[in-house]
Coordinates of C-alpha atoms and ligand atoms in Angstrom, one line a residue:
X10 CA -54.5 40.9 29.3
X11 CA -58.1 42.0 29.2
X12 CA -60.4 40.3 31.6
X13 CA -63.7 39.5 30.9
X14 CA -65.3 38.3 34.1
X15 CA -63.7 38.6 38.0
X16 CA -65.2 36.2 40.4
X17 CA -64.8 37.2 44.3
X18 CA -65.4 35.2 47.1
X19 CA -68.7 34.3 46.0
X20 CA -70.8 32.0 47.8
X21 CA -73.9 30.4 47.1
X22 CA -76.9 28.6 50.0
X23 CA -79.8 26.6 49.2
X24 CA -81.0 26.3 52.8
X25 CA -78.1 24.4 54.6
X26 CA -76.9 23.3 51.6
X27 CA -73.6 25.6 50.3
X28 CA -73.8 24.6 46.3
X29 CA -70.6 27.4 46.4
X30 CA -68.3 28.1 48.4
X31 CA -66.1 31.0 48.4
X32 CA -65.2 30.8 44.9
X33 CA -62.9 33.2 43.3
X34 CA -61.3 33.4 39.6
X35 CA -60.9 35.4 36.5
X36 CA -61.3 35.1 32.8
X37 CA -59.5 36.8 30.3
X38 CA -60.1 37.6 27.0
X39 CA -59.5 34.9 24.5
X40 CA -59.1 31.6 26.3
X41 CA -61.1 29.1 26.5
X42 CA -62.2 28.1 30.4
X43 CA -63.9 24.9 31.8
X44 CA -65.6 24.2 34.8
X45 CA -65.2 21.0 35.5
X46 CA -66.7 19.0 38.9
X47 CA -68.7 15.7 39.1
X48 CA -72.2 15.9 39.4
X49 CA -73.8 18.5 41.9
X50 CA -70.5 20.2 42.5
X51 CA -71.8 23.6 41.9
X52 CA -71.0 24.1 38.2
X53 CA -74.1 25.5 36.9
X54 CA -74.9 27.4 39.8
X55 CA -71.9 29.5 39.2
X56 CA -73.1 29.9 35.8
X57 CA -76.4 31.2 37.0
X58 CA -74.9 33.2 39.2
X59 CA -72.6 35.5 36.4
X60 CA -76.1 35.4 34.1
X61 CA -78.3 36.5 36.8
X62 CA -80.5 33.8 36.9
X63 CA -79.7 32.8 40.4
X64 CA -79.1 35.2 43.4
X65 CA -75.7 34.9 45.3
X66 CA -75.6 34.6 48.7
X67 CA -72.4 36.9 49.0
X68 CA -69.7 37.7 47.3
X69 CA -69.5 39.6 44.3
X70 CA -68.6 39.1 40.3
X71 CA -68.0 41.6 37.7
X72 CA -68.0 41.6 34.0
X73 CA -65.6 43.4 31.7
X74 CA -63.9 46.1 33.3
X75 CA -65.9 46.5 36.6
X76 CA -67.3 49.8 35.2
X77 CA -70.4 47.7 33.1
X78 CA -73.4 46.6 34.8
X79 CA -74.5 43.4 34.9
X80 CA -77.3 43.9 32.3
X81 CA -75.6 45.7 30.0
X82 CA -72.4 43.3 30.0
X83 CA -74.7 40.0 29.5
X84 CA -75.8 42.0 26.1
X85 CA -72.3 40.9 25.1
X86 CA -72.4 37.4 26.5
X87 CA -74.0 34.4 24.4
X88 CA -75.1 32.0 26.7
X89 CA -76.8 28.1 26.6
X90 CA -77.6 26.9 29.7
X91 CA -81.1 25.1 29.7
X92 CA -81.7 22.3 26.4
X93 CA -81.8 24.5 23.2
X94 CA -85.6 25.1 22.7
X95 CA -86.7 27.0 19.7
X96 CA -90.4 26.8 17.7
X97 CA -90.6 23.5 16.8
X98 CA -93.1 23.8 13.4
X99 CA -90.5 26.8 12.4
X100 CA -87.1 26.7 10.3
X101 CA -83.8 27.1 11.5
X102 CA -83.8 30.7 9.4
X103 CA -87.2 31.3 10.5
X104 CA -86.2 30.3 14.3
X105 CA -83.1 33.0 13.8
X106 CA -84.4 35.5 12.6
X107 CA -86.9 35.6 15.2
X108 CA -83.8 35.8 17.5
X109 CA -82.7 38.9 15.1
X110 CA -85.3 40.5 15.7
X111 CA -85.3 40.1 19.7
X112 CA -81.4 40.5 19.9
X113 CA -82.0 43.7 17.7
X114 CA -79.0 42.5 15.4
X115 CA -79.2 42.1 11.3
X116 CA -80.6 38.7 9.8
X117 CA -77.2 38.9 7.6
X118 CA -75.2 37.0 10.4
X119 CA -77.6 34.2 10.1
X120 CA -75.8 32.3 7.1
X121 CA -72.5 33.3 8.7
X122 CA -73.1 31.6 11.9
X123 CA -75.0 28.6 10.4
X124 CA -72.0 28.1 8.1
X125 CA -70.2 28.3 11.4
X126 CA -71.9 25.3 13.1
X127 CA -72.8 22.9 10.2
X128 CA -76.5 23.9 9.4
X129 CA -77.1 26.1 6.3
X130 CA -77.7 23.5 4.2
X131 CA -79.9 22.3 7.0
X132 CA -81.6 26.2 7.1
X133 CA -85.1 25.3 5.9
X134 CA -86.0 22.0 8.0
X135 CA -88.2 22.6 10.9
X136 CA -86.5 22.6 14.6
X137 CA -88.9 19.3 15.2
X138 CA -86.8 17.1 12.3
X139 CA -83.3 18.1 14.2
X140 CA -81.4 15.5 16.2
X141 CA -80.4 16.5 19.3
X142 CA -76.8 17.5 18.0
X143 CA -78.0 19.7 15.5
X144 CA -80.9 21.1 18.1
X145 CA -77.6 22.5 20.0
X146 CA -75.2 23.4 17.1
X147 CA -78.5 25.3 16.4
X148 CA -78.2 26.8 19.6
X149 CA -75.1 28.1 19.5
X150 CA -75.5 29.8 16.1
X151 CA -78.2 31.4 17.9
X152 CA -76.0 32.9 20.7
X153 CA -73.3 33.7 18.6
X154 CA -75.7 35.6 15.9
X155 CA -74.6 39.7 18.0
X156 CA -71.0 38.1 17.7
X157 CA -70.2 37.8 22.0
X158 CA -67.5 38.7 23.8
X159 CA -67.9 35.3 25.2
X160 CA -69.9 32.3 25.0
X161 CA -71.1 30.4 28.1
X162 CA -72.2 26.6 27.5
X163 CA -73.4 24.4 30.3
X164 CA -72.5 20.6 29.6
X165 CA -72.5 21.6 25.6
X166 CA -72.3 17.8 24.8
X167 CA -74.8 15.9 27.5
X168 CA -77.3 13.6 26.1
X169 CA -75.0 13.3 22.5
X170 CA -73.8 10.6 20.4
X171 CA -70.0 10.1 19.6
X172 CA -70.3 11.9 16.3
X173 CA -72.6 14.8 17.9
X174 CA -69.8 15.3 21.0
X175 CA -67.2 15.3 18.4
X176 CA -69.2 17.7 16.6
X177 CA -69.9 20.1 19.2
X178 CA -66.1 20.0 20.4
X179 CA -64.7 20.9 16.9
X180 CA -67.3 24.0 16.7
X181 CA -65.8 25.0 20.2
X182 CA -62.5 25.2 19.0
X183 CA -63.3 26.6 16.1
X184 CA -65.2 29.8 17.8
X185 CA -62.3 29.6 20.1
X186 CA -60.0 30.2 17.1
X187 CA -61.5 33.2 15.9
X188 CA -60.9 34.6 19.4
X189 CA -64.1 34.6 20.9
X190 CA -63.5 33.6 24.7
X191 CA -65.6 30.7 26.0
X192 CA -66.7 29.1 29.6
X193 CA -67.7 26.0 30.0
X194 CA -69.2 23.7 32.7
X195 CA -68.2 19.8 32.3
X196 CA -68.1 16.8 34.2
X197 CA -66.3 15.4 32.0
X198 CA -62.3 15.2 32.3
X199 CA -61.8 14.0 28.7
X200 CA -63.9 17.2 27.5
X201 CA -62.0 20.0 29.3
X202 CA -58.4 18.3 28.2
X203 CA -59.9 18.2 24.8
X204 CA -61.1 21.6 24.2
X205 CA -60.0 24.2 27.3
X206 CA -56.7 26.0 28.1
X207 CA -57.7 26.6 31.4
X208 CA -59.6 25.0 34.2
X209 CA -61.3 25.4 37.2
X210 CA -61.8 22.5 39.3
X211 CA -64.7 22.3 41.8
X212 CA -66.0 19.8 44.4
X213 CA -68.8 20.5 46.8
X214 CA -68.6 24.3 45.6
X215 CA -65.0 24.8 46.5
X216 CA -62.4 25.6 43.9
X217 CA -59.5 22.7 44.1
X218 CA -57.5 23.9 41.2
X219 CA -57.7 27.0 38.6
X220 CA -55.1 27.7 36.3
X221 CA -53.9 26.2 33.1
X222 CA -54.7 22.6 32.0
X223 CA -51.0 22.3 31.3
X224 CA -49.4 23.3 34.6
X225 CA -52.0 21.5 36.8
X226 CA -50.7 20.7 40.2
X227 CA -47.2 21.4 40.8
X228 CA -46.2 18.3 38.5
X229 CA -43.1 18.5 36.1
X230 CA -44.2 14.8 34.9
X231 CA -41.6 12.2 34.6
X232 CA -39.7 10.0 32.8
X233 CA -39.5 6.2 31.4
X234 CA -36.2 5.2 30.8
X235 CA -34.6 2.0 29.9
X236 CA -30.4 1.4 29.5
X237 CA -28.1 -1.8 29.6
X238 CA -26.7 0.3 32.9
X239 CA -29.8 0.3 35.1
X240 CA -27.6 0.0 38.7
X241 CA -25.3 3.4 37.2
X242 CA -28.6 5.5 36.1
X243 CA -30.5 5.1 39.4
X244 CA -26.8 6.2 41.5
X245 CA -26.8 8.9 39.6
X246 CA -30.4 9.8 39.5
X247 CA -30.3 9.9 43.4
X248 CA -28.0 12.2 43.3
X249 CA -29.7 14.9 41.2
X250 CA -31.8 17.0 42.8
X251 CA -34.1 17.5 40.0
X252 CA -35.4 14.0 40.4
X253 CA -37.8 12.8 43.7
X254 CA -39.5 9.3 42.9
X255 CA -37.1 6.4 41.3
X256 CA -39.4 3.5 40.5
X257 CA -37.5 0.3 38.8
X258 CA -40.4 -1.9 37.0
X259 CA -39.4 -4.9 34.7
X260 CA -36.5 -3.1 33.8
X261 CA -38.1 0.5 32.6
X262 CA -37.0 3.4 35.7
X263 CA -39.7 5.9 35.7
X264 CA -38.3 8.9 37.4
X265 CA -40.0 11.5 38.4
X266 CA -39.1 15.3 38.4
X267 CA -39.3 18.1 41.4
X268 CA -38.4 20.3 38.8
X269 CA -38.6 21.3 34.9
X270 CA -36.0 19.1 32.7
X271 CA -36.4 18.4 29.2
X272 CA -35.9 15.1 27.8
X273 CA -32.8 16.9 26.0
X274 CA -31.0 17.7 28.6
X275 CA -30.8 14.8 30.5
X276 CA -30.3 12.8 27.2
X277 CA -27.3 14.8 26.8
X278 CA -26.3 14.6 30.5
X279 CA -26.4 10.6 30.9
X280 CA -24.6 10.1 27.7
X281 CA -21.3 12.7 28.7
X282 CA -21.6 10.4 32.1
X283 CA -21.7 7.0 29.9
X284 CA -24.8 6.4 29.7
X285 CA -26.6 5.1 26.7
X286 CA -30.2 5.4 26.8
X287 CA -32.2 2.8 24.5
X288 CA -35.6 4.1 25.4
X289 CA -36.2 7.7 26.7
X290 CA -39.9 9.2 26.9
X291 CA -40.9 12.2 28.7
X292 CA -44.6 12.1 30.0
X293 CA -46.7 14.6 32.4
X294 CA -49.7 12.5 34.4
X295 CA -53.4 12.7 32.2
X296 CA -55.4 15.9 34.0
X297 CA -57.4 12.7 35.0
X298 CA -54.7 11.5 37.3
X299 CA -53.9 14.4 38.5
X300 CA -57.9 15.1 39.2
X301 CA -58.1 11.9 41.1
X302 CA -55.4 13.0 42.8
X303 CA -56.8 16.4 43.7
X304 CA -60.1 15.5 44.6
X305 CA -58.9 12.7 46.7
X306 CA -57.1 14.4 48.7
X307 CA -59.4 17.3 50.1
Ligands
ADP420 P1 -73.6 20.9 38.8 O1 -74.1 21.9 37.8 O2 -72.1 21.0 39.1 O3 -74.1 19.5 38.6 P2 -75.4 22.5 40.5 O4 -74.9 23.8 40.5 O5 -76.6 22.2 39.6 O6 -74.3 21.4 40.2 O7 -75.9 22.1 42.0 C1 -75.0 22.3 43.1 C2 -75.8 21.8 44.3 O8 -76.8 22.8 44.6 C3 -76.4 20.5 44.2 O9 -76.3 19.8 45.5 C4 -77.8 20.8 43.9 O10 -78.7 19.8 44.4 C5 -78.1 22.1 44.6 N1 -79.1 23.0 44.0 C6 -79.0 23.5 42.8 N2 -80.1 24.3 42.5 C7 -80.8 24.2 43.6 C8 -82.1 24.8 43.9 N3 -82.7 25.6 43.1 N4 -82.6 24.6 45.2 C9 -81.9 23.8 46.0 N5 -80.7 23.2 45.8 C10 -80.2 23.4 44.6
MG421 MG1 -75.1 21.4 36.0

C-alpha cells in the first residue's frame, strides 16, 4: 500500500470552540475516502488543515511519504474547496489555459480533461452562461489539468439539481477509476455510500468511525427468513452461536449474526436439519442505520 496522506492526533481551536479533536487517519493510494459529519462537524476544517489554509492547533499530518514538504506535496494535490470561481466574460478554454499557464502544465490536457467532465463541446461559452453543475464539473477539470495524485472536493454536489449531483457523482467515480485517489467531505450519507470505499465519520471534531464503508461497525448484518417450521428454526437458531438477536414479525424471523455466515451456508445447514426455507435474504443495515446508530450513541 502507498499512502498518500497520514493524519496524527491533530487538533484544531477556534477560541473555546474545538472544530477537531484529536483526529487521526490515513489515505492510501487509489481509494476513494469521504468525510462525512452533519453540519459544523469539522469536515472542512480538516480539509484546510492538509491544504494549509488553516493553522492546526497541534498535531501533525504528512503527505506522501513523510520525506515531502507540505508545499511541494500540495503541487500534486487538486483541490476544490471554496464555489468554483473562474473569469466570468472568459471561455472554459480560455479560463484553462490561464490555469496552464499558472500550474506550469501543457494546454494539451485541456480537451482531455474537459472530455473527462462533460464540457468540450461546452469549451467556447463564457464561465457566466454555465449552470452551477457545469461551473463545478468545470472546476474539477481545472484541478485535474497536472493529472494529481489526489483530488480533494469539499461538498462536490451542494447547491445542485438531481441531474447535476448525479452528474458530479458519475465524474467521481470515473476519476476514481482511472486510479486517481480522492477525499471528500459530505454531509450527506447517501453520497459517501454512493461514491466512497472508505469513510471517516466525524461529530463535533471527533472521529466515530474510519475504515471501509462495507465493514462499518462490527455488523455481520442479518437475515429474513420465512419457513412452514417457524417453532423448529428459532430452537435451532438459539442454539447457534453465530446468531445474537431472533425477532419473529408476522411470520418473517429476522436473525441477526455475531459473526460472518453466508446465506449458503445456512441454506444448506437448515435444509440437512429439515428445514425448508421459502424465503431466505441476507441484508447488512444501510451505513445510514448504522450512522444513527454511531452517532447516537457517543
Ligand atoms: P463542516 O465543514 O463539517 O460543516 P467546519 O469545519 O466548517 O465544519 O466547522 C467546524 C466548526 O468550527 C464549526 O462549529 C464552525 O462554526 C467552526 N469554525 C470554522 N471556521 C471557523 C473560523 N474561522 N472561526 C471560528 N470558528 C470556525
Ligand atoms: Mg464544510
Amino acid at each position: 500500500m502507498e499512502t498518500i496522506l497520514t493524519v496524527n492526533h491533530l487538533t484544531k481551536k477556534f477560541g473555546y470552540l474545538t472544530a477537531v479533536n484529536d483526529l487521526s487517519f490515513t489515505i492510501e493510494k487509489g481509494n476513494v475516502y469521504g468525510i462525512l459529519g452533519p453540519n459544523g462537524s469539522g469536515k472542512s476544517t480538516t480539509l484546510g488543515i492538509i491544504l494549509n489554509v488553516v493553522n492546526r492547533t497541534s498535531g501533525e499530518f504528512s503527505w506522501f511519504d513523510g520525506t515531502t514538504s507540505t508545499h511541494q506535496a500540495l503541487k500534486k494535490v487538486g483541490a476544490i474547496i471554496e464555489r468554483p470561481n473562474f473569469y466570468p466574460y472568459m471561455t472554459a478554454i480560455q479560463n484553462l489555459k490561464l490555469v496552464c499557464k499558472i500550474k506550469e502544465v501543457p494546454e494539451t490536457k485541456i480537451q482531455e480533461k474537459l472530455e473527462l467532465v462533460g464540457l468540450w463541446d461546452r469549451r467556447n461559452s463564457k464561465f457566466k452562461t454555465y449552470s452551477l453543475g457545469m461551473k463545478q464539473r468545470l472546476a474539477i477539470a481545472s484541478a485535474l489539468l497536472n493529472d494529481p495524485e489526489i483530488l480533494i472536493l469539499d461538498e462536490p454536489t451542494n447547491g445542485l439539481d438531481p441531474q447535476g449531483i448525479h452528474q458530479i457523482r458519475e465524474i467521481i467515480k470515473t476519476i476514481a477509476g482511472q486510479g486517481t485517489t480522492i477525499l471528500l467531505a459530505s454531509h450527506l450519507l447517501d453520497e459517501v455510500e454512493k461514491v466512497c470505499s472508505h469513510v471517516v465519520i466525524l461529530r463535533k471534531g471527533v472521529n466515530l468511525y474510519s475504515g471501509p464503508v462495507d465493514s462499518m461497525l462490527a455488523s455481520h448484518g442479518f437475515f429474513e427468513l420465512r419457513t412452514n417450521n417457524m417453532e423448529q428454526l428459532i430452537s435451532l437458531l438459539e442454539k447457534n452461536a453465530s446468531f445474537g438477536k431472533l425477532e419473529n414479525f408476522n411470520g418473517t424471523l429476522t436473525a441477526y449474526l455475531k459473526e460472518e455466515m453466508d446465506a449458503e451456508t445456512l441454506n444448506k445447514m437448515l435444509f440437512e436439519k429439515g428445514i425448508v426455507l421459502s424465503h431466505l435474504v441476507k441484508r447488512k443495515e444501510s451505513l445510514e442505520e448504522q450512522f444513527l446508530t454511531l452517532t447516537n450513541n457517543n
